[in-house]
Amino acid sequence: MAGSSITGKTLLYRGILKSCNYHCSYCPFSKHPMTARELKKDRDQWFSFVQTFTEKSLPLNIRAFLLVPYGEALIHPWYWEGLSHISACPHIDAAGAQTNLSFPIHKSLSHFGQCGGNREKLRLWATFHPEMTTAETFAKKCAALSEAGITLCAGAVGVPENIGLLQSLRKKLPDNIYLWVNKMDGLERPYTKEEKNAFLEIDPYFLQELTPVFADADKCRGRLFVEGNKKLRACNMGGTLDIDWDTLCDSMCLPLPQCRRRICSCYLSYAGRSDFVNQSSFGPYPLLRIPR
């Protein structure tokens, strides 16, 4: 396959972790308690990745990072340690992670700092789970992180029955924290006009979630997705590329992105494209989902 020089700026990572301390009825990850051996493997793979990332991300022109785990990663201290090393790289502008905010804030940020982490570069993508916490508790955690100097966004799935709850959450959150709404998979009907308008009042970018973006691999050279086993993809939903992470770090040459999908159907897929329509609003690293 023909190769091309690296132009990407954002790298995403997902390890083998598939467990969560929350127990939402619709989610499989709380139903898979990982063994000590599995957790050790996840930890070892993560630290192996972090080491090569800190050494190779500059020549690869990677400037931002986002941890996108299955389940909840930030309840495990090794993820905070790895994020601290990534954020300490002078060429890295942002080091982010998706989280349900169930981690102990003071203890985790203290550990992050003791390991050399840079709070100004830390970015959190916080997801509200109504089955597991209240809007008031979640909003207080968001406010505490913001007051601690952490930049974050917050959001939830656009379940029509939760419109009132999300409106309440928007009122409780600090004004500087963007509240996004993901479309609901499995709704089995279109949103009504009233529902769309209600979600738009909460999230001014909600219509992008409802607008099909037809897949085009040529638009996906600005990001990389790495798995714990070092396999590479153009995005979280794309097929495996011809080379792995270690080979890429040695060769500095990435195969052209491959994609067999018809639609970029989630934020992580469509927001990483070079033609993302809201790029001017979300800045140079829109995958972090934090508007300017």
Short mmCIF file of C-alpha atoms in Angstrom, two decimals:
data_model
loop_
_atom_site.label_atom_id
_atom_site.label_comp_id
_atom_site.label_asym_id
_atom_site.label_seq_id
_atom_site.Cartn_x
_atom_site.Cartn_y
_atom_site.Cartn_z
CA MET A 1 0.00 0.00 0.00
CA ALA A 2 1.23 3.47 -0.82
CA GLY A 3 2.39 5.47 2.17
CA SER A 4 2.11 9.12 3.11
CA SER A 5 3.93 11.30 5.60
CA ILE A 6 2.29 11.92 8.95
CA THR A 7 0.08 15.02 9.12
CA GLY A 8 -2.04 13.96 12.08
CA LYS A 9 -2.34 16.03 15.23
CA THR A 10 -4.55 13.96 17.55
CA LEU A 11 -4.05 10.41 18.78
CA LEU A 12 -6.69 8.34 20.58
CA TYR A 13 -6.00 5.26 22.71
CA ARG A 14 -8.19 2.41 23.93
CA GLY A 15 -6.73 -0.45 25.95
CA ILE A 16 -8.15 -3.84 26.86
CA LEU A 17 -9.97 -2.39 29.89
CA LYS A 18 -13.63 -3.37 29.60
CA SER A 19 -14.99 -2.82 33.07
CA CYS A 20 -16.77 -0.04 34.89
CA ASN A 21 -17.69 0.80 38.46
CA TYR A 22 -21.09 2.06 37.28
CA HIS A 23 -23.93 -0.39 36.61
CA CYS A 24 -26.13 1.27 33.99
CA SER A 25 -28.80 -1.13 32.73
CA TYR A 26 -27.94 -0.67 29.04
CA CYS A 27 -24.15 -1.03 29.34
CA PRO A 28 -22.19 -4.32 29.19
CA PHE A 29 -18.99 -3.13 30.85
CA SER A 30 -20.23 -3.24 34.44
CA LYS A 31 -21.03 -6.91 33.82
CA HIS A 32 -17.38 -7.81 33.11
CA PRO A 33 -15.31 -7.58 36.30
CA MET A 34 -11.70 -7.82 35.19
CA THR A 35 -9.32 -10.16 36.95
CA ALA A 36 -6.11 -8.97 38.58
CA ARG A 37 -4.21 -10.55 35.70
CA GLU A 38 -6.29 -8.69 33.11
CA LEU A 39 -5.82 -5.40 34.94
CA LYS A 40 -2.06 -5.95 35.09
CA LYS A 41 -2.01 -6.60 31.35
CA ASP A 42 -3.99 -3.42 30.75
CA ARG A 43 -1.57 -1.48 32.95
CA ASP A 44 1.50 -2.93 31.22
CA GLN A 45 0.13 -2.21 27.74
CA TRP A 46 -0.77 1.35 28.76
CA PHE A 47 2.69 2.13 30.16
CA SER A 48 4.33 0.57 27.09
CA PHE A 49 2.24 2.84 24.89
CA VAL A 50 2.95 5.92 27.03
CA GLN A 51 6.69 5.33 26.79
CA THR A 52 6.69 5.16 22.99
CA PHE A 53 4.23 8.06 22.78
CA THR A 54 6.48 10.36 24.80
CA GLU A 55 9.43 9.39 22.62
CA LYS A 56 7.79 9.40 19.18
CA SER A 57 4.85 11.81 19.26
CA LEU A 58 6.98 14.85 18.45
CA PRO A 59 8.47 13.47 15.20
CA LEU A 60 5.00 12.12 14.35
CA ASN A 61 3.63 15.66 14.77
CA ILE A 62 1.07 14.52 17.35
CA ARG A 63 -0.01 17.46 19.49
CA ALA A 64 -3.08 16.18 21.34
CA PHE A 65 -4.13 12.94 23.01
CA LEU A 66 -7.47 11.47 24.07
CA LEU A 67 -8.03 8.33 26.15
CA VAL A 68 -11.30 6.68 25.05
CA PRO A 69 -11.72 3.54 27.20
CA TYR A 70 -14.46 0.97 27.27
CA GLY A 71 -15.71 1.40 30.81
CA GLU A 72 -14.04 3.70 33.33
CA ALA A 73 -10.27 4.16 33.30
CA LEU A 74 -9.70 7.05 35.69
CA ILE A 75 -10.53 5.01 38.79
CA HIS A 76 -7.18 3.28 38.16
CA PRO A 77 -4.10 5.29 39.27
CA TRP A 78 -1.91 4.07 36.40
CA TYR A 79 -4.01 6.02 33.92
CA TRP A 80 -3.43 9.23 35.87
CA GLU A 81 0.29 8.49 35.93
CA GLY A 82 0.37 7.91 32.17
CA LEU A 83 -1.66 11.05 31.49
CA SER A 84 0.78 13.01 33.63
CA HIS A 85 3.73 11.85 31.49
CA ILE A 86 1.88 12.70 28.28
CA SER A 87 0.85 16.15 29.52
CA ALA A 88 4.44 16.85 30.59
CA CYS A 89 5.70 16.57 27.00
CA PRO A 90 6.54 20.14 25.88
CA HIS A 91 5.12 19.60 22.38
CA ILE A 92 1.76 18.27 23.62
CA ASP A 93 -0.98 20.88 23.84
CA ALA A 94 -3.70 18.74 25.41
CA ALA A 95 -4.03 15.35 27.13
CA GLY A 96 -7.61 14.22 27.57
CA ALA A 97 -9.75 11.32 28.78
CA GLN A 98 -13.37 10.25 28.69
CA THR A 99 -14.74 9.59 32.18
CA ASN A 100 -17.88 9.27 34.28
CA LEU A 101 -16.25 11.45 36.99
CA SER A 102 -16.54 8.71 39.63
CA PHE A 103 -12.87 9.05 40.59
CA PRO A 104 -11.88 10.87 43.83
CA ILE A 105 -11.07 14.36 42.55
CA HIS A 106 -8.55 15.56 45.15
CA LYS A 107 -6.66 12.26 45.38
CA SER A 108 -6.52 11.79 41.60
CA LEU A 109 -5.38 15.33 40.81
CA SER A 110 -2.80 15.09 43.59
CA HIS A 111 -1.42 11.87 42.10
CA PHE A 112 -1.43 13.48 38.65
CA GLY A 113 0.57 16.41 39.97
CA GLN A 114 3.04 14.29 41.95
CA CYS A 115 3.83 12.39 38.73
CA GLY A 116 4.62 15.65 36.94
CA GLY A 117 1.29 16.27 35.23
CA ASN A 118 0.39 19.66 33.78
CA ARG A 119 -3.15 20.66 34.82
CA GLU A 120 -3.34 23.34 32.15
CA LYS A 121 -3.12 20.64 29.49
CA LEU A 122 -5.54 18.17 31.07
CA ARG A 123 -8.89 17.82 29.28
CA LEU A 124 -11.81 15.76 30.58
CA TRP A 125 -14.82 14.57 28.59
CA ALA A 126 -17.34 13.86 31.34
CA THR A 127 -20.46 11.78 30.71
CA PHE A 128 -23.53 12.09 32.92
CA HIS A 129 -25.21 8.76 33.79
CA PRO A 130 -28.67 9.46 35.27
CA GLU A 131 -29.04 5.90 36.60
CA MET A 132 -25.94 6.26 38.77
CA THR A 133 -25.77 9.88 39.95
CA THR A 134 -27.87 13.02 40.27
CA ALA A 135 -27.60 16.15 38.17
CA GLU A 136 -26.68 18.12 41.29
CA THR A 137 -23.83 15.77 42.28
CA PHE A 138 -22.48 15.59 38.74
CA ALA A 139 -22.62 19.37 38.31
CA LYS A 140 -20.79 19.89 41.63
CA LYS A 141 -17.98 17.59 40.48
CA CYS A 142 -17.71 19.48 37.19
CA ALA A 143 -17.58 22.79 39.06
CA ALA A 144 -14.93 21.47 41.46
CA LEU A 145 -12.73 20.34 38.55
CA SER A 146 -13.17 23.68 36.80
CA GLU A 147 -12.23 25.53 39.97
CA ALA A 148 -9.13 23.30 40.20
CA GLY A 149 -8.03 24.57 36.81
CA ILE A 150 -9.19 21.60 34.71
CA THR A 151 -10.80 22.23 31.32
CA LEU A 152 -13.70 19.91 30.62
CA CYS A 153 -16.90 19.32 28.74
CA ALA A 154 -19.93 17.39 29.97
CA GLY A 155 -22.73 15.58 28.26
CA ALA A 156 -25.28 12.81 28.08
CA VAL A 157 -27.31 10.70 25.71
CA GLY A 158 -30.36 12.47 24.28
CA VAL A 159 -33.07 10.29 25.81
CA PRO A 160 -36.36 12.15 25.26
CA GLU A 161 -37.63 11.20 28.72
CA ASN A 162 -34.55 12.90 30.21
CA ILE A 163 -35.05 16.31 28.60
CA GLY A 164 -36.17 17.92 31.84
CA LEU A 165 -33.28 16.36 33.73
CA LEU A 166 -30.74 17.62 31.18
CA GLN A 167 -32.30 21.09 31.25
CA SER A 168 -31.83 21.04 35.01
CA LEU A 169 -28.22 19.90 34.59
CA ARG A 170 -27.54 22.75 32.18
CA LYS A 171 -28.78 25.25 34.77
CA LYS A 172 -26.64 23.71 37.51
CA LEU A 173 -23.41 23.58 35.49
CA PRO A 174 -21.06 26.58 35.35
CA ASP A 175 -21.68 28.64 32.21
CA ASN A 176 -18.16 27.96 30.92
CA ILE A 177 -18.74 24.19 30.68
CA TYR A 178 -20.21 23.03 27.38
CA LEU A 179 -22.99 20.44 27.73
CA TRP A 180 -23.24 18.17 24.68
CA VAL A 181 -26.03 15.79 23.77
CA ASN A 182 -25.46 12.55 21.85
CA LYS A 183 -28.27 11.15 19.72
CA MET A 184 -29.93 8.13 21.25
CA ASP A 185 -29.16 4.84 19.52
CA GLY A 186 -32.12 2.49 19.45
CA LEU A 187 -34.79 5.20 19.70
CA GLU A 188 -36.48 3.57 16.67
CA ARG A 189 -38.17 6.81 15.62
CA PRO A 190 -37.11 10.31 14.62
CA TYR A 191 -36.92 12.98 17.29
CA THR A 192 -39.98 15.23 17.27
CA LYS A 193 -39.61 18.92 16.46
CA GLU A 194 -40.16 19.76 20.11
CA GLU A 195 -37.49 17.30 21.23
CA LYS A 196 -34.99 18.64 18.70
CA ASN A 197 -35.60 22.20 19.84
CA ALA A 198 -35.25 21.24 23.48
CA PHE A 199 -31.93 19.49 22.87
CA LEU A 200 -30.73 22.39 20.71
CA GLU A 201 -31.32 24.77 23.62
CA ILE A 202 -29.06 22.54 25.70
CA ASP A 203 -26.49 21.80 22.97
CA PRO A 204 -26.31 24.27 20.04
CA TYR A 205 -24.39 21.65 18.01
CA PHE A 206 -26.96 18.87 18.46
CA LEU A 207 -28.14 18.90 14.83
CA GLN A 208 -24.69 17.66 13.77
CA GLU A 209 -25.52 14.44 15.63
CA LEU A 210 -28.58 14.00 13.40
CA THR A 211 -26.89 14.85 10.09
CA PRO A 212 -25.44 11.82 8.26
CA VAL A 213 -21.77 12.24 7.36
CA PHE A 214 -20.83 9.88 4.56
CA ALA A 215 -17.55 8.10 5.18
CA ASP A 216 -14.51 9.29 3.25
CA ALA A 217 -11.16 7.87 4.32
CA ASP A 218 -9.31 10.65 2.54
CA LYS A 219 -10.68 13.10 5.13
CA CYS A 220 -9.23 11.09 8.02
CA ARG A 221 -5.51 11.75 7.94
CA GLY A 222 -5.55 14.11 10.90
CA ARG A 223 -5.92 11.51 13.63
CA LEU A 224 -4.86 8.01 14.68
CA PHE A 225 -6.54 5.42 16.88
CA VAL A 226 -4.32 2.99 18.79
CA GLU A 227 -5.43 -0.10 20.67
CA GLY A 228 -3.72 -1.74 23.62
CA ASN A 229 -2.48 -4.54 21.35
CA LYS A 230 -0.82 -1.81 19.19
CA LYS A 231 -3.17 -2.19 16.25
CA LEU A 232 -3.87 1.04 14.38
CA ARG A 233 -7.09 2.39 12.94
CA ALA A 234 -8.02 5.65 11.27
CA CYS A 235 -10.75 6.10 13.90
CA ASN A 236 -12.52 4.14 16.61
CA MET A 237 -14.91 2.65 14.06
CA GLY A 238 -12.51 2.09 11.13
CA GLY A 239 -10.82 -1.08 10.03
CA THR A 240 -7.33 -2.12 11.11
CA LEU A 241 -4.52 -0.51 9.14
CA ASP A 242 -1.68 -2.41 7.51
CA ILE A 243 0.92 -1.53 10.15
CA ASP A 244 0.90 -1.42 13.95
CA TRP A 245 1.96 1.26 16.42
CA ASP A 246 5.52 0.00 16.84
CA THR A 247 6.08 -0.22 13.09
CA LEU A 248 4.69 3.26 12.64
CA CYS A 249 7.02 4.64 15.30
CA ASP A 250 9.98 3.06 13.52
CA SER A 251 9.00 4.01 9.96
CA MET A 252 7.31 7.39 10.53
CA CYS A 253 5.15 6.59 7.50
CA LEU A 254 1.44 5.86 7.79
CA PRO A 255 -0.53 3.83 5.22
CA LEU A 256 -3.41 5.69 3.67
CA PRO A 257 -6.52 5.41 5.89
CA GLN A 258 -8.88 2.55 5.12
CA CYS A 259 -12.62 2.60 5.74
CA ARG A 260 -15.40 0.24 4.77
CA ARG A 261 -18.13 2.08 6.64
CA ARG A 262 -20.89 4.00 4.92
CA ILE A 263 -21.52 6.62 7.61
CA CYS A 264 -19.39 8.32 10.28
CA SER A 265 -21.98 7.69 12.94
CA CYS A 266 -20.48 9.04 16.18
CA TYR A 267 -18.71 12.19 17.33
CA LEU A 268 -15.31 10.50 17.51
CA SER A 269 -15.62 9.50 13.86
CA TYR A 270 -17.02 12.66 12.24
CA ALA A 271 -15.29 15.28 14.41
CA GLY A 272 -11.85 13.96 13.53
CA ARG A 273 -12.32 14.58 9.82
CA SER A 274 -10.62 17.44 8.01
CA ASP A 275 -14.04 18.66 6.81
CA PHE A 276 -15.68 18.75 10.25
CA VAL A 277 -18.16 21.59 9.87
CA ASN A 278 -17.74 22.94 13.43
CA GLN A 279 -13.95 22.93 13.44
CA SER A 280 -13.75 26.71 13.77
CA SER A 281 -15.84 26.51 16.95
CA PHE A 282 -13.92 23.63 18.51
CA GLY A 283 -10.40 24.75 17.64
CA PRO A 284 -7.44 22.70 16.43
CA TYR A 285 -8.37 19.57 18.43
CA PRO A 286 -12.14 19.11 18.00
CA LEU A 287 -12.02 15.48 19.10
CA LEU A 288 -11.62 16.72 22.68
CA ARG A 289 -15.16 18.15 22.30
CA ILE A 290 -14.38 21.40 24.06
CA PRO A 291 -15.42 24.59 22.21
CA ARG A 292 -13.09 27.55 22.19
#
